[in-house]
Coordinates of C-alpha atoms in Angstrom, one line a residue:
M1 CA 0.1 0.0 0.0
G2 CA 1.4 3.1 -1.0
L3 CA 1.1 7.0 0.4
P4 CA -2.0 8.6 0.0
T5 CA -2.4 11.0 -2.9
T6 CA -1.9 14.8 -2.1
T7 CA -4.2 17.3 -3.3
T8 CA -3.0 20.4 -1.6
T9 CA 0.0 21.1 -3.8
K10 CA 1.4 20.1 -7.1
K11 CA 4.9 19.4 -8.1
P12 CA 7.1 22.1 -9.5
S13 CA 6.3 22.6 -13.1
T14 CA 8.8 20.8 -15.6
T15 CA 7.3 22.0 -18.8
G16 CA 9.6 21.9 -21.8
T17 CA 12.2 20.0 -19.6
T18 CA 13.1 16.6 -18.5
P19 CA 11.8 16.4 -14.8
P20 CA 14.6 15.5 -12.2
K21 CA 14.6 12.2 -10.4
P22 CA 13.6 12.9 -6.8
K23 CA 16.6 12.3 -4.5
T24 CA 15.5 9.1 -2.4
S25 CA 18.1 9.6 0.2
M26 CA 16.6 13.2 0.9
E27 CA 20.5 14.2 1.6
P28 CA 20.0 18.1 2.2
S29 CA 22.6 20.7 1.2
K30 CA 24.8 22.5 3.5
D31 CA 22.1 25.5 3.7
E32 CA 19.2 23.1 4.4
L33 CA 21.4 21.5 7.4
D34 CA 22.2 25.0 8.8
L35 CA 18.7 26.4 7.9
A36 CA 16.2 23.3 8.4
P37 CA 13.2 24.4 10.7
T38 CA 11.9 22.7 13.9
K39 CA 9.8 19.7 13.1
S40 CA 6.0 20.7 12.7
H41 CA 3.4 18.8 11.4
N42 CA 2.2 21.9 9.4
K43 CA 4.9 21.5 6.9
S44 CA 3.4 23.9 4.5
N45 CA 4.5 26.7 6.8
N46 CA 8.3 25.9 6.5
N47 CA 9.6 28.9 4.6
N48 CA 13.3 28.2 5.3
T49 CA 13.2 24.7 3.6
R50 CA 14.7 24.6 0.3
N51 CA 12.2 23.1 -2.4
D52 CA 14.5 22.5 -5.3
D53 CA 13.7 18.6 -4.7
P54 CA 10.4 17.6 -6.2
W55 CA 9.7 14.9 -3.3
T56 CA 10.8 17.7 -0.6
A57 CA 8.5 20.4 -2.4
Q58 CA 5.6 17.9 -2.3
F59 CA 6.2 16.8 1.2
T60 CA 6.8 20.2 2.7
S61 CA 3.5 21.7 1.2
A62 CA 1.3 18.9 2.1
S63 CA -1.4 19.4 4.7
P64 CA -1.3 18.0 8.4
Q65 CA -4.2 15.7 7.3
W66 CA -2.1 14.3 4.7
H67 CA 1.0 13.7 6.6
Q68 CA -1.0 12.0 9.4
T69 CA -2.4 9.6 6.7
A70 CA 0.8 9.1 5.3
E71 CA 2.8 8.5 8.3
R72 CA 0.1 6.0 9.7
A73 CA 0.3 4.1 6.5
L74 CA 4.2 3.8 6.2
L75 CA 4.8 3.1 10.0
R76 CA 2.1 0.3 9.7
K77 CA 4.3 -1.1 6.8
I78 CA 7.6 -0.8 8.7
D79 CA 6.3 -2.0 12.0
L80 CA 4.8 -5.2 10.3
H81 CA 8.1 -6.1 8.4
L82 CA 10.4 -5.0 11.3
L83 CA 9.1 -5.6 14.9
P84 CA 7.7 -9.4 14.8
F85 CA 10.9 -10.5 13.4
L86 CA 13.2 -8.4 15.6
I87 CA 11.3 -9.6 18.7
L88 CA 11.0 -13.2 17.5
M89 CA 14.9 -12.9 16.5
Y90 CA 15.7 -11.5 20.0
L91 CA 13.6 -14.1 21.9
L92 CA 15.5 -16.8 20.1
N93 CA 18.7 -15.1 20.5
F94 CA 18.1 -14.8 24.2
L95 CA 16.7 -18.3 24.8
D96 CA 20.1 -19.8 22.8
R97 CA 22.3 -17.8 25.2
S98 CA 20.8 -18.3 28.4
N99 CA 19.6 -21.9 28.1
L100 CA 22.3 -22.9 30.6
A101 CA 20.4 -21.4 33.4
Q102 CA 17.6 -23.7 32.8
A103 CA 19.7 -26.8 32.0
R104 CA 21.6 -26.3 35.6
Q105 CA 18.2 -27.1 37.0
G106 CA 18.8 -30.7 35.5
T107 CA 22.0 -32.6 35.1
L108 CA 24.2 -30.4 33.2
E109 CA 26.8 -29.9 35.8
T110 CA 27.0 -33.8 36.6
D111 CA 26.9 -34.9 32.9
L112 CA 30.0 -32.5 32.0
G113 CA 31.9 -32.9 35.3
M114 CA 31.6 -29.4 36.3
S115 CA 32.2 -28.1 39.8
G116 CA 32.9 -24.9 41.8
T117 CA 32.7 -21.8 39.6
D118 CA 32.8 -23.8 36.4
F119 CA 29.4 -22.6 35.5
N120 CA 30.3 -19.0 36.4
L121 CA 33.0 -19.6 33.9
A122 CA 30.9 -20.8 31.0
T123 CA 28.3 -18.1 31.7
S124 CA 31.1 -15.1 31.6
I125 CA 33.3 -16.5 28.7
F126 CA 30.2 -16.2 26.4
F127 CA 30.4 -12.5 27.0
V128 CA 34.3 -11.9 26.2
A129 CA 33.8 -13.0 22.6
Y130 CA 30.4 -11.1 22.5
L131 CA 32.0 -7.8 23.5
L132 CA 35.2 -8.0 21.4
M133 CA 33.0 -8.2 18.0
Q134 CA 30.3 -5.8 18.6
L135 CA 32.2 -2.6 17.5
P136 CA 33.9 -3.9 14.2
S137 CA 30.2 -5.5 13.5
N138 CA 28.3 -2.3 13.9
M139 CA 30.7 -0.3 11.9
L140 CA 30.4 -2.9 9.3
I141 CA 26.6 -2.9 9.0
T142 CA 26.7 0.8 7.9
R143 CA 28.0 -0.5 4.7
L144 CA 26.0 -3.7 4.2
R145 CA 22.3 -4.7 3.9
P146 CA 21.0 -5.0 7.4
S147 CA 18.6 -7.6 6.4
I148 CA 21.0 -10.0 4.9
Y149 CA 23.6 -9.2 7.7
L150 CA 21.5 -9.8 10.5
S151 CA 19.9 -12.9 9.3
S152 CA 23.2 -14.3 8.4
A153 CA 24.3 -13.8 11.9
M154 CA 21.2 -15.4 13.2
A155 CA 21.6 -18.7 11.0
L156 CA 25.2 -18.9 12.2
W157 CA 24.3 -18.8 16.0
G158 CA 21.5 -21.1 15.4
A159 CA 24.0 -23.8 13.9
V160 CA 26.6 -23.0 16.9
S161 CA 23.8 -23.3 19.4
A162 CA 22.8 -26.7 17.9
C163 CA 26.3 -27.9 18.9
N164 CA 25.6 -27.8 22.6
A165 CA 24.1 -31.1 22.0
A166 CA 27.5 -32.6 20.9
S167 CA 29.2 -31.4 24.2
Q168 CA 30.6 -34.1 26.4
K169 CA 32.8 -32.5 28.6
F170 CA 33.4 -28.8 30.2
T171 CA 36.0 -27.8 27.6
H172 CA 33.7 -28.6 24.8
L173 CA 30.9 -26.5 26.3
L174 CA 33.3 -23.5 26.7
V175 CA 34.6 -23.7 23.1
V176 CA 30.9 -23.8 22.1
R177 CA 30.1 -20.5 24.4
I178 CA 33.1 -18.6 22.9
C179 CA 31.8 -19.4 19.3
L180 CA 28.2 -18.4 20.3
G181 CA 29.6 -15.3 21.7
I182 CA 31.2 -14.4 18.2
V183 CA 28.3 -15.1 16.1
E184 CA 25.6 -13.4 18.4
A185 CA 27.5 -10.1 18.8
P186 CA 26.1 -8.7 15.4
F187 CA 22.6 -8.9 16.4
F188 CA 21.7 -6.9 19.5
P189 CA 23.4 -3.5 18.5
G190 CA 22.9 -4.0 14.9
A191 CA 19.1 -4.2 15.6
V192 CA 19.1 -1.2 18.0
F193 CA 21.0 0.6 15.1
L194 CA 18.5 -0.3 12.4
M195 CA 15.6 0.7 14.6
S196 CA 17.1 4.1 15.2
S197 CA 17.3 4.4 11.2
W198 CA 13.8 4.2 10.7
Y199 CA 11.9 5.7 13.6
S200 CA 11.7 9.2 15.0
R201 CA 12.8 9.8 18.5
A202 CA 9.4 9.6 20.0
E203 CA 8.6 6.5 18.1
L204 CA 11.7 4.6 19.0
T205 CA 11.1 4.4 22.9
K206 CA 7.9 2.7 22.1
R207 CA 9.3 0.3 19.8
M208 CA 12.3 -0.4 21.7
A209 CA 10.1 -1.6 24.4
Y210 CA 8.4 -4.0 22.1
F211 CA 11.6 -5.4 20.8
Y212 CA 13.3 -5.9 24.3
S213 CA 10.2 -7.6 25.5
G214 CA 12.0 -10.6 23.7
N215 CA 14.2 -10.6 27.0
A216 CA 11.4 -11.1 29.4
L217 CA 9.4 -13.6 26.9
A218 CA 12.7 -15.4 26.2
N219 CA 13.1 -15.8 30.2
M220 CA 9.2 -16.8 30.5
F221 CA 9.2 -19.2 27.9
G222 CA 12.6 -20.6 28.8
G223 CA 11.2 -21.4 32.3
V224 CA 8.1 -23.0 30.6
I225 CA 10.2 -25.0 28.0
G226 CA 13.1 -26.1 30.5
A227 CA 10.2 -27.5 32.8
G228 CA 8.7 -29.4 29.8
V229 CA 12.0 -30.8 28.7
L230 CA 13.1 -31.8 32.3
G231 CA 9.7 -33.1 33.5
N232 CA 8.8 -35.2 30.4
L233 CA 12.0 -35.4 28.3
E234 CA 14.8 -36.1 30.6
G235 CA 18.1 -35.8 28.8
A236 CA 17.0 -34.5 25.6
R237 CA 19.2 -32.0 23.8
G238 CA 19.1 -30.3 20.5
E239 CA 18.3 -26.8 19.4
G240 CA 19.1 -24.1 16.6
T241 CA 16.9 -25.6 13.8
I242 CA 14.2 -23.1 14.5
T243 CA 16.5 -20.3 15.0
V244 CA 18.0 -21.1 11.4
A245 CA 14.5 -21.5 9.8
V246 CA 13.5 -17.9 11.2
A247 CA 16.9 -16.5 9.9
I248 CA 16.0 -17.3 6.4
A249 CA 12.6 -15.8 6.4
A250 CA 14.1 -12.6 8.0
A251 CA 16.3 -12.1 5.1
F252 CA 13.4 -11.5 2.8
V253 CA 11.3 -9.5 5.3
L254 CA 13.4 -7.3 7.3
P255 CA 13.9 -3.8 5.8
D256 CA 17.3 -2.2 5.0
Y257 CA 17.6 1.6 4.9
P258 CA 14.7 4.2 4.2
S259 CA 16.5 5.0 0.9
T260 CA 17.4 1.6 0.0
T261 CA 14.5 -1.0 1.2
R262 CA 13.5 -2.7 -2.0
W263 CA 9.7 -3.6 -0.9
L264 CA 9.0 0.4 -0.5
S265 CA 8.0 2.3 -3.5
E266 CA 10.0 5.3 -4.5
E267 CA 7.7 7.8 -2.7
E268 CA 7.6 5.7 0.3
R269 CA 11.5 5.7 0.5
A270 CA 11.6 9.3 0.1
Y271 CA 9.0 9.9 2.7
A272 CA 10.7 7.7 5.2
S273 CA 13.9 9.6 4.7
W274 CA 12.4 12.9 4.5
R275 CA 10.2 12.4 7.9
L276 CA 13.5 11.7 9.8
L277 CA 15.2 14.7 8.6
A278 CA 12.0 16.8 9.6
D279 CA 12.4 15.1 13.1
I280 CA 15.9 16.2 14.0
N281 CA 16.6 18.6 10.8
E282 CA 19.5 16.4 9.8
S283 CA 19.9 13.6 6.9
D284 CA 20.8 10.2 7.8
D285 CA 22.5 9.6 4.4
Q286 CA 25.1 6.6 4.9
N287 CA 27.7 7.7 2.6
T288 CA 28.5 11.3 3.8
R289 CA 31.3 10.2 6.3
S290 CA 33.5 7.2 6.5
V291 CA 33.0 4.7 9.5
W292 CA 36.4 6.0 11.0
D293 CA 35.0 9.5 11.0
G294 CA 31.9 8.0 12.8
L295 CA 34.1 6.3 15.4
K296 CA 36.1 9.6 16.0
L297 CA 33.0 11.6 16.2
A298 CA 31.5 9.3 18.8
L299 CA 34.9 9.1 20.9
K300 CA 35.0 12.9 21.0
D301 CA 31.5 13.4 22.3
Y302 CA 32.0 13.5 26.4
R303 CA 28.4 12.3 26.9
L304 CA 29.1 8.8 25.2
Y305 CA 31.1 7.9 28.3
L306 CA 28.3 8.9 30.8
F307 CA 26.1 6.7 28.7
V308 CA 28.5 4.0 28.7
L309 CA 28.5 4.0 32.4
L310 CA 24.9 4.3 32.9
Q311 CA 24.2 1.2 30.3
H312 CA 27.0 -0.8 32.1
L313 CA 25.6 -0.3 35.8
S314 CA 22.1 -1.0 34.3
L315 CA 23.3 -4.2 32.8
L316 CA 25.2 -5.4 36.0
T317 CA 21.7 -4.8 37.9
Q318 CA 20.4 -7.7 35.6
T319 CA 22.9 -10.2 36.2
F320 CA 20.7 -12.0 38.2
Q321 CA 18.7 -13.3 35.3
Y322 CA 21.5 -15.7 34.3
F323 CA 20.9 -17.3 37.7
F324 CA 17.2 -16.7 38.1
P325 CA 16.0 -20.2 38.0
S326 CA 18.7 -20.9 41.1
I327 CA 17.6 -17.8 42.8
V328 CA 13.8 -18.9 42.9
G329 CA 14.9 -22.3 43.7
T330 CA 16.1 -21.0 47.0
L331 CA 12.1 -20.7 47.7
G332 CA 12.5 -24.4 48.4
Y333 CA 10.4 -25.9 45.6
G334 CA 11.4 -28.8 43.4
T335 CA 13.2 -28.5 39.9
I336 CA 10.1 -28.6 37.8
E337 CA 8.1 -26.2 40.1
T338 CA 11.0 -23.7 40.1
L339 CA 10.9 -23.2 36.3
W340 CA 7.3 -22.9 36.0
L341 CA 7.5 -20.2 39.1
T342 CA 9.8 -18.2 36.6
A343 CA 7.4 -17.8 34.2
P344 CA 4.8 -15.4 35.9
V345 CA 7.6 -12.9 37.0
W346 CA 8.8 -12.4 33.5
F347 CA 5.3 -12.1 32.2
A348 CA 4.7 -9.3 34.7
T349 CA 8.1 -8.0 33.5
F350 CA 6.9 -7.9 30.0
L351 CA 3.5 -6.0 30.8
N352 CA 5.4 -3.6 33.0
S353 CA 8.0 -2.7 30.4
V354 CA 5.1 -2.1 27.7
C355 CA 3.3 0.3 30.1
V356 CA 6.4 2.3 31.2
T357 CA 7.9 2.8 27.9
W358 CA 4.5 3.9 26.5
T359 CA 4.5 6.6 29.1
S360 CA 7.8 7.6 28.5
S361 CA 7.2 7.9 24.7
K362 CA 4.0 10.0 25.4
T363 CA 5.8 12.3 27.9
G364 CA 9.1 12.4 26.1
D365 CA 10.6 11.8 29.8
R366 CA 13.5 9.2 30.1
S367 CA 15.6 10.2 33.2
L368 CA 12.6 10.2 35.7
H369 CA 11.2 6.9 34.5
I370 CA 14.7 5.4 35.0
F371 CA 15.1 6.9 38.2
F372 CA 11.7 5.3 39.8
L373 CA 12.2 2.3 38.1
M374 CA 15.6 1.6 39.6
L375 CA 14.2 2.4 43.0
L376 CA 11.7 -0.4 42.5
A377 CA 14.7 -2.8 41.6
A378 CA 16.7 -1.7 44.7
V379 CA 13.7 -2.7 46.9
G380 CA 13.5 -6.0 45.3
N381 CA 17.2 -6.7 45.7
A382 CA 16.9 -5.5 49.3
V383 CA 14.0 -7.7 50.3
A384 CA 15.3 -10.7 48.5
T385 CA 18.5 -10.3 50.6
G386 CA 17.3 -9.2 53.8
T387 CA 14.6 -12.0 54.5
T388 CA 13.9 -15.8 54.3
K389 CA 10.2 -15.6 54.3
V390 CA 9.0 -17.3 51.2
G391 CA 6.1 -14.7 50.4
A392 CA 8.3 -11.8 50.7
R393 CA 11.1 -13.3 48.8
F394 CA 8.8 -14.2 45.9
F395 CA 7.2 -11.0 45.6
A396 CA 10.8 -9.3 45.6
M397 CA 11.8 -11.5 42.6
F398 CA 8.9 -9.6 40.8
L399 CA 10.2 -6.1 41.6
M400 CA 13.8 -6.8 40.4
P401 CA 13.2 -7.7 36.9
M402 CA 10.4 -5.3 36.6
G403 CA 12.6 -2.4 37.6
A404 CA 15.9 -3.3 36.1
V405 CA 14.8 -4.9 32.8
S406 CA 12.0 -2.0 32.3
S407 CA 14.4 0.7 32.7
Y408 CA 17.1 -0.6 30.4
Q409 CA 14.6 -0.5 27.7
I410 CA 14.5 3.1 28.2
I411 CA 18.1 3.5 28.4
L412 CA 18.6 1.7 25.0
S413 CA 16.5 4.2 23.1
W414 CA 17.9 7.1 25.2
V415 CA 21.4 6.4 23.8
A416 CA 20.3 6.2 20.3
N417 CA 18.2 9.4 20.7
S418 CA 21.2 11.2 22.1
F419 CA 23.8 10.6 19.2
P420 CA 21.1 11.0 16.3
R421 CA 23.3 11.8 13.3
P422 CA 25.4 10.9 11.3
M423 CA 24.6 7.4 10.8
V424 CA 28.1 6.2 11.3
K425 CA 28.3 8.1 14.6
R426 CA 25.1 6.5 16.0
S427 CA 26.2 3.1 15.0
A428 CA 29.6 3.6 16.9
A429 CA 28.0 5.1 19.8
V430 CA 25.4 2.4 20.0
A431 CA 27.9 -0.3 19.6
I432 CA 30.4 1.3 22.2
A433 CA 27.7 1.7 24.9
N434 CA 26.6 -1.8 24.3
M435 CA 29.9 -3.4 24.2
F436 CA 31.3 -1.7 27.3
G437 CA 27.9 -2.2 29.0
N438 CA 28.0 -5.9 28.5
T439 CA 31.4 -6.1 30.2
A440 CA 29.1 -6.1 33.4
S441 CA 28.1 -9.6 32.5
V442 CA 31.6 -10.9 32.6
Y443 CA 32.2 -10.3 35.9
G444 CA 28.5 -9.9 37.3
S445 CA 28.1 -13.7 36.9
Y446 CA 30.3 -14.1 39.8
M447 CA 28.0 -12.0 42.1
Y448 CA 25.7 -15.1 42.8
P449 CA 28.0 -18.2 43.8
A450 CA 26.1 -21.2 44.8
S451 CA 27.9 -21.0 48.3
A452 CA 25.8 -17.7 49.0
A453 CA 22.4 -19.2 48.6
P454 CA 19.9 -19.0 49.7
Q455 CA 19.8 -15.3 50.3
Y456 CA 22.7 -14.5 47.8
I457 CA 23.7 -11.5 50.3
P458 CA 26.8 -10.3 48.2
G459 CA 25.0 -10.0 44.8
G460 CA 21.8 -8.8 46.4
S461 CA 23.3 -6.1 48.3
A462 CA 25.6 -4.8 45.6
N463 CA 22.9 -4.8 43.2
S464 CA 20.7 -2.6 45.6
V465 CA 23.4 0.0 45.9
I466 CA 24.1 -0.2 42.2
C467 CA 20.3 0.2 41.2
L468 CA 20.4 3.6 43.2
L469 CA 23.7 4.7 41.5
V470 CA 21.9 4.1 38.0
G471 CA 19.0 6.2 39.0
L472 CA 21.2 8.9 40.2
L473 CA 23.3 9.1 37.1
A474 CA 20.0 9.0 34.9
L475 CA 19.2 12.3 36.9
F476 CA 22.5 13.8 36.2
L477 CA 22.3 13.2 32.6
R478 CA 18.9 15.0 32.6
Y479 CA 20.4 18.1 34.0
L480 CA 23.3 17.9 31.8
H481 CA 21.2 17.4 28.7
K482 CA 19.4 20.6 30.0
W483 CA 22.6 22.6 30.1
E484 CA 23.4 21.2 26.6
N485 CA 20.2 22.6 25.3
K486 CA 20.5 26.0 26.8
K487 CA 24.1 26.1 25.2
L488 CA 22.2 25.2 21.8
E489 CA 19.5 28.0 22.4
R490 CA 22.4 30.5 23.1
A491 CA 24.4 29.6 20.0
E492 CA 21.3 30.0 17.8
A493 CA 20.5 33.3 19.1
E494 CA 24.2 34.3 18.5
E495 CA 23.7 33.1 15.0
A496 CA 20.6 34.8 14.4
E497 CA 22.5 38.1 15.3
N498 CA 25.4 37.3 13.2
P499 CA 24.3 35.4 9.8
E500 CA 27.8 34.8 9.0
T501 CA 28.2 32.5 11.9
A502 CA 28.9 29.0 11.4
A503 CA 26.1 26.4 11.9
V504 CA 25.4 25.7 15.7
A505 CA 27.6 23.4 17.5
A506 CA 27.2 21.8 20.9
S507 CA 29.9 19.6 22.8
G508 CA 32.3 19.9 19.7
D509 CA 29.7 18.1 17.4
R510 CA 27.7 20.2 14.9
R511 CA 23.9 20.1 15.5
A512 CA 21.2 21.6 13.3
V513 CA 19.2 24.4 14.0
G514 CA 16.0 23.6 16.3
F515 CA 17.7 20.3 17.5
R516 CA 17.0 19.5 21.1
Y517 CA 18.4 16.8 23.3
I518 CA 15.7 14.5 25.1
Y519 CA 16.2 14.0 28.9

């Protein structure tokens, strides 16, 4: 289905000449970057936007009603192609990665001769390989078709995951986990980057919630599947076939970039690019800068290091989920009952995540949502650590993921929103934040040793404090972005007084007129 026909304006007259082909990448000139107006649905009133491109002339002069209809039709098409597959891919990604937690409730450690901290090592070694590959992978995706790149990575991790069934001793398991980390590395930062290439800042937060819901659903289904396997098919192994099948289908359905997606019409591609330009007044053309330029731009932005710390601490508060069946097991129930009990916790987390990210998207707030959610997680960790009463501990186990996992979804979109353009800078920033953020899982896996059961006082106490630090850091970034926005306003006022002044810049990185950071 294409875009609605506009009757509010005509394309520029081309009588007696060959009409120019519209630029589907919608790359603006330097003047357009410098003079692009603040986004408004009344695009027809934008007198500062150059209309020498036929598509731009059509879109900028269309009525608000036309834009509302066109955006709804385009978003429906993108959502149906992008979100179901990314959610399913992430669900399978997390299932393949975290199946050790369910297998531990069975005879995994006995079968492979594991003892002491061997399980912790098997968990953490995955992340070493996973982290090392993320940055080069996300730099590479800007030069390839994301639909092919992400689906190929998925097919590979499905094949490697199936090799778990061949593990006969602990060293075999370690090799499989290292290989799994390498082939899974491209997916998560690549998926976040791809979504940020299609959605406006307001739209991205809600879509990120749907995407990251795969985490909660994977934990929920992981417990259910684990209970079924251990309860009825003891010792059965074999996985990855479904993952490979989904990967093949994803290659044909996932979009690439707005200007290159083949199953969109030329007008739809042009409008998809134009609406993102209207959102932040800067184009997302993938060839304007090299990948090394993008990496240098990201590393020069001091805010990146604060977001890396925020994401790192946030992921550290979630390391309990790799041991969640073991933690729930301290309630005193049997192996099968323990795995079933994890399902309602993660279903509640899924519902809470959708609700809070919806309110975050509607209100435009990020930091306050994160702060209060991390308070919720801190209380959950404190209660689980401080009492041995079954009812109170089970309630606390709801609060831990409902706070920590839900807030992380908002953090993900906040990182992508805060480094919008150029594309290569955003790609590098997302990869760096995710890469160093996930180092938390390397050492965080040792926060819950089996010897600390049933209350896991070291891990629970540490996570209570870390949850509070995440909330406070989010508040600090809130006021930092307010300060940066005031700098932008002053620079724009100075430029208005002196038209010869160069384009407004913030933090050493050029920003278009009208752009403001979200907090």
